[in-house]
Amino acid sequence: KYFKYAIGEILLVMIGILLALQVNNWNENRKQLKQQDFLFTQLLSDTKADSVFFKSRLLGLEILDSTLINIKQFGMDSTLNISIINTNGTGKVLPIIAFRYASNLLDNNPNAYQELLDNEIKDMLRDYNAKYSYVSPQFLFLNTLLEKNRDIISRRYYKELRENKRTKSIKTLSTIYKDVELQSDIDNIRIAIEEAHRRTNEFMGINKNMDEALTNRLN
């Protein structure tokens, strides 16, 4: 009788322990899922921010390229109407003198790869980083060319540019646009623009895939 009673007590204790472990595991899983959901939400927000930001980079590249084409044409034929060259009312030689190109997703979530449990999202994040690693040096190279050109022009046409800070007149820039060195540099800058545009478009593809995958996980 006592033996049966002891066995029953042991079984009850074991059942209690198993239930406690089950509840603990359930709580841990629930906590883990909440952490993953929070991480997905943060990644999705930064992915959307990257989408808006890099679309503006694409637009900026197109505006700059269009301006360079017009400057090239004006340099070869000064009878063209100078107003075709758009400097966005800045009075500067070019409408854009440098591009920012940082990724919100990668900068704001440096530990995301280690924290993610979803293997598909982890693979996407690795590809995201790889695509961005081709974008950043292209913008860096383009900015270097633009800075070099700006320094040369600034030294050579200091007086005209200083005056144009006040007047912001496109006509004041007409002499600069005919500059032989500027005309020569335009070709190199346009090649860099084309490559930055191509790499950014590739990056936008993985950005779209990441957006869709994260949205699906959260839904």
PDB file of C-alpha atoms in Angstrom:
ATOM      1  CA  LYS A   1       0.000   0.000   0.000  1.00  0.00           C
ATOM      2  CA  TYR A   2       2.768   2.421   0.994  1.00  0.00           C
ATOM      3  CA  PHE A   3       4.774   1.364  -2.077  1.00  0.00           C
ATOM      4  CA  LYS A   4       1.848   2.219  -4.389  1.00  0.00           C
ATOM      5  CA  TYR A   5       1.389   5.527  -2.608  1.00  0.00           C
ATOM      6  CA  ALA A   6       5.099   6.362  -3.036  1.00  0.00           C
ATOM      7  CA  ILE A   7       4.964   5.478  -6.729  1.00  0.00           C
ATOM      8  CA  GLY A   8       1.916   7.732  -7.135  1.00  0.00           C
ATOM      9  CA  GLU A   9       3.710  10.605  -5.423  1.00  0.00           C
ATOM     10  CA  ILE A  10       6.747  10.154  -7.649  1.00  0.00           C
ATOM     11  CA  LEU A  11       4.537  10.140 -10.767  1.00  0.00           C
ATOM     12  CA  LEU A  12       2.793  13.325  -9.632  1.00  0.00           C
ATOM     13  CA  VAL A  13       6.120  15.035  -9.010  1.00  0.00           C
ATOM     14  CA  MET A  14       7.410  13.929 -12.435  1.00  0.00           C
ATOM     15  CA  ILE A  15       4.225  15.144 -14.136  1.00  0.00           C
ATOM     16  CA  GLY A  16       4.584  18.458 -12.275  1.00  0.00           C
ATOM     17  CA  ILE A  17       8.187  18.818 -13.398  1.00  0.00           C
ATOM     18  CA  LEU A  18       7.284  17.980 -17.027  1.00  0.00           C
ATOM     19  CA  LEU A  19       4.430  20.493 -16.978  1.00  0.00           C
ATOM     20  CA  ALA A  20       6.716  23.147 -15.502  1.00  0.00           C
ATOM     21  CA  LEU A  21       9.319  22.465 -18.207  1.00  0.00           C
ATOM     22  CA  GLN A  22       6.637  22.617 -20.884  1.00  0.00           C
ATOM     23  CA  VAL A  23       5.339  25.961 -19.587  1.00  0.00           C
ATOM     24  CA  ASN A  24       8.901  27.285 -19.355  1.00  0.00           C
ATOM     25  CA  ASN A  25       9.641  26.171 -22.935  1.00  0.00           C
ATOM     26  CA  TRP A  26       6.378  27.727 -24.094  1.00  0.00           C
ATOM     27  CA  ASN A  27       7.277  31.009 -22.391  1.00  0.00           C
ATOM     28  CA  GLU A  28      10.777  30.960 -23.879  1.00  0.00           C
ATOM     29  CA  ASN A  29       9.415  30.253 -27.362  1.00  0.00           C
ATOM     30  CA  ARG A  30       6.863  33.028 -26.961  1.00  0.00           C
ATOM     31  CA  LYS A  31       9.565  35.436 -25.815  1.00  0.00           C
ATOM     32  CA  GLN A  32      11.788  34.385 -28.725  1.00  0.00           C
ATOM     33  CA  LEU A  33       8.972  34.895 -31.234  1.00  0.00           C
ATOM     34  CA  LYS A  34       8.276  38.366 -29.835  1.00  0.00           C
ATOM     35  CA  GLN A  35      11.970  39.231 -30.154  1.00  0.00           C
ATOM     36  CA  GLN A  36      12.013  37.977 -33.747  1.00  0.00           C
ATOM     37  CA  ASP A  37       8.856  39.941 -34.566  1.00  0.00           C
ATOM     38  CA  PHE A  38      10.450  43.070 -33.111  1.00  0.00           C
ATOM     39  CA  LEU A  39      13.589  42.445 -35.173  1.00  0.00           C
ATOM     40  CA  PHE A  40      11.523  41.829 -38.342  1.00  0.00           C
ATOM     41  CA  THR A  41       9.635  45.089 -37.729  1.00  0.00           C
ATOM     42  CA  GLN A  42      12.881  47.038 -37.310  1.00  0.00           C
ATOM     43  CA  LEU A  43      14.431  45.452 -40.402  1.00  0.00           C
ATOM     44  CA  LEU A  44      11.313  46.133 -42.465  1.00  0.00           C
ATOM     45  CA  SER A  45      11.239  49.786 -41.397  1.00  0.00           C
ATOM     46  CA  ASP A  46      14.901  50.235 -42.353  1.00  0.00           C
ATOM     47  CA  THR A  47      14.408  48.333 -45.617  1.00  0.00           C
ATOM     48  CA  LYS A  48      11.627  50.745 -46.605  1.00  0.00           C
ATOM     49  CA  ALA A  49      13.814  53.699 -45.605  1.00  0.00           C
ATOM     50  CA  ASP A  50      16.596  52.332 -47.838  1.00  0.00           C
ATOM     51  CA  SER A  51      14.125  51.999 -50.705  1.00  0.00           C
ATOM     52  CA  VAL A  52      13.099  55.668 -50.490  1.00  0.00           C
ATOM     53  CA  PHE A  53      16.688  56.840 -49.984  1.00  0.00           C
ATOM     54  CA  PHE A  54      18.263  54.892 -52.852  1.00  0.00           C
ATOM     55  CA  LYS A  55      15.433  55.790 -55.229  1.00  0.00           C
ATOM     56  CA  SER A  56      16.434  59.407 -54.554  1.00  0.00           C
ATOM     57  CA  ARG A  57      20.057  58.432 -55.343  1.00  0.00           C
ATOM     58  CA  LEU A  58      18.914  57.044 -58.709  1.00  0.00           C
ATOM     59  CA  LEU A  59      17.029  60.251 -59.430  1.00  0.00           C
ATOM     60  CA  GLY A  60      20.048  62.340 -58.418  1.00  0.00           C
ATOM     61  CA  LEU A  61      22.300  60.331 -60.721  1.00  0.00           C
ATOM     62  CA  GLU A  62      19.885  60.863 -63.612  1.00  0.00           C
ATOM     63  CA  ILE A  63      19.665  64.615 -62.951  1.00  0.00           C
ATOM     64  CA  LEU A  64      23.451  64.926 -62.777  1.00  0.00           C
ATOM     65  CA  ASP A  65      23.954  62.877 -65.949  1.00  0.00           C
ATOM     66  CA  SER A  66      21.374  64.944 -67.837  1.00  0.00           C
ATOM     67  CA  THR A  67      23.107  68.152 -66.704  1.00  0.00           C
ATOM     68  CA  LEU A  68      26.504  66.849 -67.821  1.00  0.00           C
ATOM     69  CA  ILE A  69      25.110  65.969 -71.261  1.00  0.00           C
ATOM     70  CA  ASN A  70      23.807  69.526 -71.617  1.00  0.00           C
ATOM     71  CA  ILE A  71      27.116  71.019 -70.430  1.00  0.00           C
ATOM     72  CA  LYS A  72      28.937  68.870 -72.975  1.00  0.00           C
ATOM     73  CA  GLN A  73      26.629  70.064 -75.749  1.00  0.00           C
ATOM     74  CA  PHE A  74      27.006  73.689 -74.678  1.00  0.00           C
ATOM     75  CA  GLY A  75      30.788  73.341 -74.642  1.00  0.00           C
ATOM     76  CA  MET A  76      30.740  72.155 -78.242  1.00  0.00           C
ATOM     77  CA  ASP A  77      28.125  74.657 -79.421  1.00  0.00           C
ATOM     78  CA  SER A  78      27.952  77.882 -77.416  1.00  0.00           C
ATOM     79  CA  THR A  79      25.027  79.125 -79.533  1.00  0.00           C
ATOM     80  CA  LEU A  80      22.788  76.764 -77.579  1.00  0.00           C
ATOM     81  CA  ASN A  81      20.511  78.319 -74.973  1.00  0.00           C
ATOM     82  CA  ILE A  82      22.377  78.218 -71.644  1.00  0.00           C
ATOM     83  CA  SER A  83      19.038  77.740 -69.826  1.00  0.00           C
ATOM     84  CA  ILE A  84      19.035  74.052 -70.859  1.00  0.00           C
ATOM     85  CA  ILE A  85      21.573  73.507 -68.072  1.00  0.00           C
ATOM     86  CA  ASN A  86      19.791  72.969 -64.770  1.00  0.00           C
ATOM     87  CA  THR A  87      21.698  73.706 -61.560  1.00  0.00           C
ATOM     88  CA  ASN A  88      18.554  73.767 -59.369  1.00  0.00           C
ATOM     89  CA  GLY A  89      19.057  77.498 -58.776  1.00  0.00           C
ATOM     90  CA  THR A  90      22.194  76.872 -56.720  1.00  0.00           C
ATOM     91  CA  GLY A  91      24.594  78.943 -58.811  1.00  0.00           C
ATOM     92  CA  LYS A  92      27.038  76.022 -58.615  1.00  0.00           C
ATOM     93  CA  VAL A  93      28.734  74.426 -61.601  1.00  0.00           C
ATOM     94  CA  LEU A  94      26.872  71.152 -61.019  1.00  0.00           C
ATOM     95  CA  PRO A  95      23.508  70.599 -59.267  1.00  0.00           C
ATOM     96  CA  ILE A  96      24.967  67.771 -57.153  1.00  0.00           C
ATOM     97  CA  ILE A  97      28.505  67.881 -55.785  1.00  0.00           C
ATOM     98  CA  ALA A  98      28.466  64.691 -53.664  1.00  0.00           C
ATOM     99  CA  PHE A  99      26.202  61.728 -52.872  1.00  0.00           C
ATOM    100  CA  ARG A 100      25.426  60.204 -49.499  1.00  0.00           C
ATOM    101  CA  TYR A 101      25.009  56.440 -49.809  1.00  0.00           C
ATOM    102  CA  ALA A 102      24.703  54.853 -46.337  1.00  0.00           C
ATOM    103  CA  SER A 103      22.255  51.962 -45.792  1.00  0.00           C
ATOM    104  CA  ASN A 104      19.828  52.322 -42.863  1.00  0.00           C
ATOM    105  CA  LEU A 105      19.309  48.569 -42.690  1.00  0.00           C
ATOM    106  CA  LEU A 106      22.994  47.724 -42.411  1.00  0.00           C
ATOM    107  CA  ASP A 107      24.020  50.665 -40.223  1.00  0.00           C
ATOM    108  CA  ASN A 108      21.153  50.340 -37.724  1.00  0.00           C
ATOM    109  CA  ASN A 109      21.262  46.542 -37.334  1.00  0.00           C
ATOM    110  CA  PRO A 110      24.910  45.435 -37.109  1.00  0.00           C
ATOM    111  CA  ASN A 111      24.052  42.294 -35.067  1.00  0.00           C
ATOM    112  CA  ALA A 112      20.955  41.247 -37.003  1.00  0.00           C
ATOM    113  CA  TYR A 113      22.629  38.324 -38.769  1.00  0.00           C
ATOM    114  CA  GLN A 114      23.573  36.683 -35.445  1.00  0.00           C
ATOM    115  CA  GLU A 115      20.150  37.405 -33.901  1.00  0.00           C
ATOM    116  CA  LEU A 116      18.004  36.088 -36.760  1.00  0.00           C
ATOM    117  CA  LEU A 117      16.602  32.566 -36.462  1.00  0.00           C
ATOM    118  CA  ASP A 118      14.958  32.534 -39.899  1.00  0.00           C
ATOM    119  CA  ASN A 119      17.525  31.050 -42.315  1.00  0.00           C
ATOM    120  CA  GLU A 120      15.866  32.492 -45.431  1.00  0.00           C
ATOM    121  CA  ILE A 121      15.963  36.036 -44.029  1.00  0.00           C
ATOM    122  CA  LYS A 122      19.566  35.472 -42.913  1.00  0.00           C
ATOM    123  CA  ASP A 123      20.513  34.472 -46.465  1.00  0.00           C
ATOM    124  CA  MET A 124      18.744  37.555 -47.813  1.00  0.00           C
ATOM    125  CA  LEU A 125      20.553  39.785 -45.350  1.00  0.00           C
ATOM    126  CA  ARG A 126      23.888  38.330 -46.475  1.00  0.00           C
ATOM    127  CA  ASP A 127      22.954  39.021 -50.124  1.00  0.00           C
ATOM    128  CA  TYR A 128      21.789  42.517 -49.131  1.00  0.00           C
ATOM    129  CA  ASN A 129      25.181  43.230 -47.623  1.00  0.00           C
ATOM    130  CA  ALA A 130      26.948  41.810 -50.678  1.00  0.00           C
ATOM    131  CA  LYS A 131      24.966  43.983 -53.109  1.00  0.00           C
ATOM    132  CA  TYR A 132      25.583  47.057 -50.987  1.00  0.00           C
ATOM    133  CA  SER A 133      29.319  46.311 -50.968  1.00  0.00           C
ATOM    134  CA  TYR A 134      29.253  46.967 -54.740  1.00  0.00           C
ATOM    135  CA  VAL A 135      27.172  50.149 -54.407  1.00  0.00           C
ATOM    136  CA  SER A 136      29.256  52.003 -51.805  1.00  0.00           C
ATOM    137  CA  PRO A 137      32.634  51.992 -53.644  1.00  0.00           C
ATOM    138  CA  GLN A 138      30.937  53.231 -56.832  1.00  0.00           C
ATOM    139  CA  PHE A 139      29.481  56.243 -55.047  1.00  0.00           C
ATOM    140  CA  LEU A 140      32.793  56.818 -53.275  1.00  0.00           C
ATOM    141  CA  PHE A 141      34.610  56.800 -56.622  1.00  0.00           C
ATOM    142  CA  LEU A 142      32.033  59.138 -58.183  1.00  0.00           C
ATOM    143  CA  ASN A 143      32.293  61.539 -55.229  1.00  0.00           C
ATOM    144  CA  THR A 144      36.094  61.517 -55.597  1.00  0.00           C
ATOM    145  CA  LEU A 145      35.820  62.515 -59.271  1.00  0.00           C
ATOM    146  CA  LEU A 146      33.299  65.248 -58.464  1.00  0.00           C
ATOM    147  CA  GLU A 147      35.467  66.598 -55.654  1.00  0.00           C
ATOM    148  CA  LYS A 148      38.584  66.616 -57.838  1.00  0.00           C
ATOM    149  CA  ASN A 149      36.737  68.449 -60.595  1.00  0.00           C
ATOM    150  CA  ARG A 150      35.237  70.917 -58.109  1.00  0.00           C
ATOM    151  CA  ASP A 151      38.652  71.737 -56.633  1.00  0.00           C
ATOM    152  CA  ILE A 152      40.189  72.398 -60.067  1.00  0.00           C
ATOM    153  CA  ILE A 153      37.285  74.570 -61.208  1.00  0.00           C
ATOM    154  CA  SER A 154      37.163  76.426 -57.876  1.00  0.00           C
ATOM    155  CA  ARG A 155      40.829  77.420 -58.133  1.00  0.00           C
ATOM    156  CA  ARG A 156      40.601  78.403 -61.775  1.00  0.00           C
ATOM    157  CA  TYR A 157      37.331  80.347 -61.605  1.00  0.00           C
ATOM    158  CA  TYR A 158      37.356  81.600 -58.031  1.00  0.00           C
ATOM    159  CA  LYS A 159      36.154  85.111 -58.938  1.00  0.00           C
ATOM    160  CA  GLU A 160      33.253  83.939 -61.116  1.00  0.00           C
ATOM    161  CA  LEU A 161      32.059  81.390 -58.556  1.00  0.00           C
ATOM    162  CA  ARG A 162      32.328  83.873 -55.668  1.00  0.00           C
ATOM    163  CA  GLU A 163      30.201  86.342 -57.610  1.00  0.00           C
ATOM    164  CA  ASN A 164      27.714  83.635 -58.482  1.00  0.00           C
ATOM    165  CA  LYS A 165      27.100  82.810 -54.831  1.00  0.00           C
ATOM    166  CA  ARG A 166      25.232  86.108 -54.762  1.00  0.00           C
ATOM    167  CA  THR A 167      23.702  86.302 -58.241  1.00  0.00           C
ATOM    168  CA  LYS A 168      23.031  82.557 -58.762  1.00  0.00           C
ATOM    169  CA  SER A 169      23.005  83.188 -62.508  1.00  0.00           C
ATOM    170  CA  ILE A 170      23.413  80.351 -65.006  1.00  0.00           C
ATOM    171  CA  LYS A 171      24.911  82.863 -67.476  1.00  0.00           C
ATOM    172  CA  THR A 172      27.843  83.519 -65.149  1.00  0.00           C
ATOM    173  CA  LEU A 173      28.730  79.838 -65.460  1.00  0.00           C
ATOM    174  CA  SER A 174      28.830  79.824 -69.276  1.00  0.00           C
ATOM    175  CA  THR A 175      32.588  80.502 -69.360  1.00  0.00           C
ATOM    176  CA  ILE A 176      33.259  77.622 -66.968  1.00  0.00           C
ATOM    177  CA  TYR A 177      31.150  75.203 -68.994  1.00  0.00           C
ATOM    178  CA  LYS A 178      33.403  75.761 -72.011  1.00  0.00           C
ATOM    179  CA  ASP A 179      36.507  74.873 -69.985  1.00  0.00           C
ATOM    180  CA  VAL A 180      38.519  72.193 -71.823  1.00  0.00           C
ATOM    181  CA  GLU A 181      39.411  70.272 -68.660  1.00  0.00           C
ATOM    182  CA  LEU A 182      35.811  70.243 -67.447  1.00  0.00           C
ATOM    183  CA  GLN A 183      34.669  69.014 -70.846  1.00  0.00           C
ATOM    184  CA  SER A 184      37.247  66.224 -70.675  1.00  0.00           C
ATOM    185  CA  ASP A 185      36.293  65.248 -67.110  1.00  0.00           C
ATOM    186  CA  ILE A 186      32.620  64.968 -68.003  1.00  0.00           C
ATOM    187  CA  ASP A 187      33.185  61.717 -69.909  1.00  0.00           C
ATOM    188  CA  ASN A 188      34.857  60.050 -66.907  1.00  0.00           C
ATOM    189  CA  ILE A 189      32.198  61.314 -64.518  1.00  0.00           C
ATOM    190  CA  ARG A 190      29.421  59.988 -66.753  1.00  0.00           C
ATOM    191  CA  ILE A 191      31.028  56.529 -66.836  1.00  0.00           C
ATOM    192  CA  ALA A 192      31.121  56.546 -63.029  1.00  0.00           C
ATOM    193  CA  ILE A 193      27.472  57.676 -62.926  1.00  0.00           C
ATOM    194  CA  GLU A 194      26.438  54.831 -65.226  1.00  0.00           C
ATOM    195  CA  GLU A 195      28.170  52.230 -63.049  1.00  0.00           C
ATOM    196  CA  ALA A 196      26.723  53.682 -59.817  1.00  0.00           C
ATOM    197  CA  HIS A 197      23.270  53.653 -61.410  1.00  0.00           C
ATOM    198  CA  ARG A 198      23.611  50.012 -62.464  1.00  0.00           C
ATOM    199  CA  ARG A 199      24.843  48.848 -59.065  1.00  0.00           C
ATOM    200  CA  THR A 200      22.121  50.786 -57.268  1.00  0.00           C
ATOM    201  CA  ASN A 201      19.451  49.198 -59.464  1.00  0.00           C
ATOM    202  CA  GLU A 202      20.802  45.746 -58.565  1.00  0.00           C
ATOM    203  CA  PHE A 203      20.723  46.698 -54.894  1.00  0.00           C
ATOM    204  CA  MET A 204      17.104  47.873 -55.245  1.00  0.00           C
ATOM    205  CA  GLY A 205      16.206  44.367 -56.453  1.00  0.00           C
ATOM    206  CA  ILE A 206      17.382  42.676 -53.238  1.00  0.00           C
ATOM    207  CA  ASN A 207      15.816  45.521 -51.255  1.00  0.00           C
ATOM    208  CA  LYS A 208      12.427  44.713 -52.801  1.00  0.00           C
ATOM    209  CA  ASN A 209      12.849  40.989 -52.067  1.00  0.00           C
ATOM    210  CA  MET A 210      13.747  41.739 -48.448  1.00  0.00           C
ATOM    211  CA  ASP A 211      10.697  43.977 -48.074  1.00  0.00           C
ATOM    212  CA  GLU A 212       8.359  41.281 -49.393  1.00  0.00           C
ATOM    213  CA  ALA A 213       9.905  38.504 -47.259  1.00  0.00           C
ATOM    214  CA  LEU A 214       9.761  40.526 -44.025  1.00  0.00           C
ATOM    215  CA  THR A 215       6.188  41.652 -44.742  1.00  0.00           C
ATOM    216  CA  ASN A 216       5.159  38.021 -45.244  1.00  0.00           C
ATOM    217  CA  ARG A 217       6.797  36.960 -41.973  1.00  0.00           C
ATOM    218  CA  LEU A 218       5.016  39.675 -40.006  1.00  0.00           C
ATOM    219  CA  ASN A 219       1.671  38.853 -41.621  1.00  0.00           C
TER     220      ASN A 219
END
